[in-house]
Amino acid sequence: MMLIPAFTFRMSLLCVFWVFCALEPVCASRFFNLFSPDLSVQFNIQLTADGEIRYSVYADKKSLIKQGKMGFNLVGQGPLEKGFRWLSIDTSSVDERWEPQWGEERQLRKRCSRMVVHFEQTASGKRLDLECMVFNDGVGFRYHFPSSGRQEAFIVAEELTSFPLAGDHEAFWIPGDYDTNEYAYARTPLSQVHASQELWPHGIGFRSQISDSTVQTPLTMRTADGLWLSIHEAALVNYPAMQLDIDRGELILAAHLVPDAVGNKAYLRLGDRTPWRVLLIARRAPELLTNRIILHLNEDPAEGDFSWLKPGKYMGIWWEMHLGTRSWAGPRDEGDSLSLPHGATTGSMQRLIDFAAANGFTYLLAEGWNRGWEHGDGGWSERKFSFTEAYPDIDLPRISQYAQERGVGLMMHHETYGAVTDYERQLPAALDLMENLGYKGVKTGYVGRLVPRGEHHDGQWMVNHFLYQAQQTARRKFFLVSHESVRPTGLHRTYPNWFSSEAARGNEFNAWSAGNPPEHETILPFTRLLGGPMDYTPGIFPTHAAAGDSFALRRVHTTLCKQLALYVTLYSPLQMAAGNVEDYERHPGPFQFIREVPTDWDSTVVVDAVPGDYVFTARRQKDSADWYVGMITDELARKVTLRLDFLEPGRKYVARIYADAPDAHWQTRPMAYKITEQRVDARDALNIRLAPGGGCAISLRAAE
Amino acid sequence: MMLIPAFTFRMSLLCVFWVFCALEPVCASRFFNLFSPDLSVQFNIQLTADGEIRYSVYADKKSLIKQGKMGFNLVGQGPLEKGFRWLSIDTSSVDERWEPQWGEERQLRKRCSRMVVHFEQTASGKRLDLECMVFNDGVGFRYHFPSSGRQEAFIVAEELTSFPLAGDHEAFWIPGDYDTNEYAYARTPLSQVHASQELWPHGIGFRSQISDSTVQTPLTMRTADGLWLSIHEAALVNYPAMQLDIDRGELILAAHLVPDAVGNKAYLRLGDRTPWRVLLIARRAPELLTNRIILHLNEDPAEGDFSWLKPGKYMGIWWEMHLGTRSWAGPRDEGDSLSLPHGATTGSMQRLIDFAAANGFTYLLAEGWNRGWEHGDGGWSERKFSFTEAYPDIDLPRISQYAQERGVGLMMHHETYGAVTDYERQLPAALDLMENLGYKGVKTGYVGRLVPRGEHHDGQWMVNHFLYQAQQTARRKFFLVSHESVRPTGLHRTYPNWFSSEAARGNEFNAWSAGNPPEHETILPFTRLLGGPMDYTPGIFPTHAAAGDSFALRRVHTTLCKQLALYVTLYSPLQMAAGNVEDYERHPGPFQFIREVPTDWDSTVVVDAVPGDYVFTARRQKDSADWYVGMITDELARKVTLRLDFLEPGRKYVARIYADAPDAHWQTRPMAYKITEQRVDARDALNIRLAPGGGCAISLRAAE
């Protein structure tokens, strides 16, 4: 062990070991190991006798990935799979601290071992580089296609990367789908994945399911040894999203890239890189929620000053439309009669601005302000919406002035219904309008089948569209929140104005489908949120009765206090207060937590968490000594002793506890809550009871 | 005959006859005839016993179209084909004069009979309207999908329109192809069409041929009776181009719409209309060249003042790149060495501006000014070119100022290599650059496979792109010339800034393929040019010798004088002087014609013409008494007595005749010419000899 191979490389840190078998004369080495800084995680790379690249991952000396494949099939060219030889290896160690524009922590530390392995396919002369980073809590690797000048184009037919797992892990998964990720999660051993099975009535408008054994990432798993793993990707740029085909017998996961309209996967040029393939490793479940490898594998912003960017909370004209009491569609001409009253009008927006201003909300959204909604979803047609023409019952300049005078930032809404090329055509004028009226950001939507026709939401073209949108809005100093977009891969580090995306089953599903099961929000942080913030739109008070409604459960499947706790457990720099104003006015006690809870943090402590069961999270407000706690449970009641040892020692805090009432229950008494206040310090513990489908929110204001 | 049917209609002109068979009680009429103003052309429409719509066309009492089908298959709905009943019919007569922004005539007269037949499909309740116009020289009809409010979307799977012909006409055709129309023409009876046969080595980079029996429109035919017919379409907006499947046994042509990426044809909404299906009829071949029905069936510009628009001629940095002596690609950094010298540089553009200014050219084009060419065609990748970044050896602001000081308008060049969505993203900035630098127009190119992937050059998405481009350029007061675009359908009436398109096999094919056969330019006016002006890029002097060249005939397949005559026979408001400056300097005699020939006309007389043989055209310059004549022949020499009776009687003219020398021949002595001058008047005739592949150009300047 620790022998030096016979060709050039740079060795720059002690914790990188080169394992060398002196069996062959020139390129003697058959495998190399790269260890994490604490030596607990090991990334092994080797060439088979056929010159195929294989990698393995070990943690704490246990095998996690065993002889995973690497390589590509290219369109019109031989496979980039066999016949490789080593050219050289560069290694280095990384230890750097960096500050995100906003986030769950003020400062992050990236500490890992890094290597770049340079391969050549002898017969074709093609080169392929593999870049690996090994952290104490996971690994990331990606491919480079080196260029020597001219950026020759090529087409990826298939990526061959595979993840052969060491056991039949219990997995939290949603079905593989090219166009949507709005499924509820299933939890089965990998060998028992049946993705076409209706585990929970989905209520999804448009989907393109892949196969019975394909699932999406982040795919989070628990090994028999109690390790927690999650496979995802980082920095998804100019490439399709990766889904995973499961070989249920062999327990091998294989990369399944989302195809384009003609069945190809990615159009690249020499000089390009793929996204990172990432394996997150946690010894305890809560550690998975503070694993920051995906952020570390993304880049800092390429350019631009983002000091103008302000995390915050927003209200919106929104939930009443989902409930079906108001309509997105407005009148063609002023005074036209409508079957449902129009949601967004000058009057309704002014009332909401007044309320938002009085309660300290940063932003305000109005859906259904623009022409196009009256035509339904427009089938698969190209032009569906105008992004510059308001309905005649909305006076945009007047509302804009009204909002500015009251210190509320307006948030534009752009639902495309999938007509993306038309949207891009309208975008310059739409952004001009936003700039002229002083808007602060935009929420986009991509419901339905896409134009360009045949493209998928998670394919390369759309991945590039979302980034284009992030860049275009950044240039004009707008923030962006995207719905029905590809799931995030840590790009909010590089594009901080892209605050959040939906890209999962949000709270809205509770309005018009079987809704979300009570365990749903306990799984999201372990899966979807590993990639980045989610616009889940919490804060809906379960005041609606089920009577007389065609959906037996047309309301959130939580207690009121769980809705409050979600502001802490589901991280986003931009949180919606998604409920109706009338509910907030009627219940000022619990509404106080929504008013007060911040959305930007100095530090985060996951007190305890198990996906599918519960999540208890504490966060310290940015530039403040105040803490906020969110505790949520699944359909089971729980009694929890919450130790407050995350608080600053010796300091006194006023804890305001928003707890489920003893008889609270998400189905029968969701509105039953109790608010208490007490002085506490770091030595204290609180006894909290969570109702079935319940939660608890706590504010801890530093007393002095 | 002349009975009145039993339901509502308005009868407003004498020449409309209603033929009525009183066989059924309520909706008694089984067919209707609409006659042209001079009664020579008859359009018959009827319902079969199954309620299918059938139409027939007669001219001079001869049957031309016999029981053509009408209707549609819609995606996810029953066919819109059978079970129709008449609802009502509106008729009117049209007689109006209008002036195009520019053209072959100053004023045009639209005279026709018009009817709209309202149908209902009884079982489905769906409505379909048919609008017909019958002219003395042809017919046009189109479908409306009536809306009663909400613009419900639907998808056209197939248009069922057919054209059953009365005989096995001789046809001038190019193979059906979704992506290119750059074929040389074949001439066979319809029953002998074999579209996959290599009639002329095509040299086309990217094509998507449809079937052995599919051809493109305009499809021009000669009947055994000596009538000339052409099937095409007018006002192709928001719909795919129509190609024609030939049933070679039954002699039925059927509409074949270009599909989109997923195989659908068109995405429409209630309220939409299809393009016009047009049958042009000429008793003599030359009359086909002055048939203006396609223009009449288009609309006037919807909005905008086009007084800024100026027809003219341009020169360009172009031909030397096609010849391979200079390169589109420039250096990455100043001083980089290149395998071929860069064509467009500050110096080369300044020299060309000097020459263009000295010779009265309106515009100047430089291809290869922008970054991206150095990467080759980029495969099928998305981002290929920058449309704002010039190579370092081109100082755009300096050139722009230089051109402005000398009164030469700069013309931008945007080659997309098919990456259209990226082009649309860059378009606002690209147009800003053009505006800031004072450019006058833009020439676009769409070589290769498209992004959006799976879309075709002639499909609905691209049709809409080309119109979008015409609108975007018009808004900024730029003219547009498009290459590799869908063939025109008279839309230059509605979008006059869209000066011309290529959309056929242009002169450039002579640089790098087997070239164009000598008959090619005699067929173009009878086919491609029926839809609108072409940017053929004439004026290339056949000075290059064949020796030492890998292409045996790497030069134009004409004599020099034919290149001159093309300026008159191939109409365009914007003509290129496409040859090299050195050739023009060396041959100032013939170059004088290129300098003088105008591009906008008060009137046009086609003295004689037969497709595939010869075209002799005379045109009077706009706002002038001067005439210009172009005469071209195919591979055969011809002796022609040209009567000058088109001239103003009693007026004297100085005729300057650019004729082939006696020994001229396109293959052996293409440069042999003779220029003579004589005084003539309308009673004179000129004896002209056209060499094989030759031509003759004449200017006739009014003497007083």
Coordinates of C-alpha atoms in Angstrom, one line a residue, chain A residues 9 61 77 93 125 127 162 198 226 248 269 276 328 344 360 431 452 508 533 587 621 644 659 689 697:
Chain A
F9 CA 0.7 12.8 -11.0
K61 CA -15.1 0.1 5.8
Q77 CA -19.8 6.8 -32.8
S93 CA -7.0 18.5 -1.0
G125 CA -7.9 8.4 -29.3
R127 CA -10.2 11.3 -24.0
S162 CA -24.4 2.7 -12.6
E198 CA -50.9 3.7 -7.5
G226 CA -28.4 1.8 9.7
R248 CA -34.5 -5.3 -8.8
R269 CA -19.1 19.8 -27.2
W276 CA -21.9 15.7 -10.6
W328 CA -57.8 32.8 -12.5
A344 CA -57.1 39.2 -9.0
G360 CA -44.8 42.8 7.6
L431 CA -39.4 41.8 -17.9
P452 CA -41.1 22.7 -28.0
E508 CA -51.7 22.8 -3.4
P533 CA -35.3 25.1 -1.4
H587 CA -56.9 33.4 14.1
Q621 CA -32.2 33.8 12.6
L644 CA -32.8 23.3 24.2
A659 CA -48.7 23.4 20.1
R689 CA -47.0 16.4 22.3
A697 CA -43.8 25.7 16.2

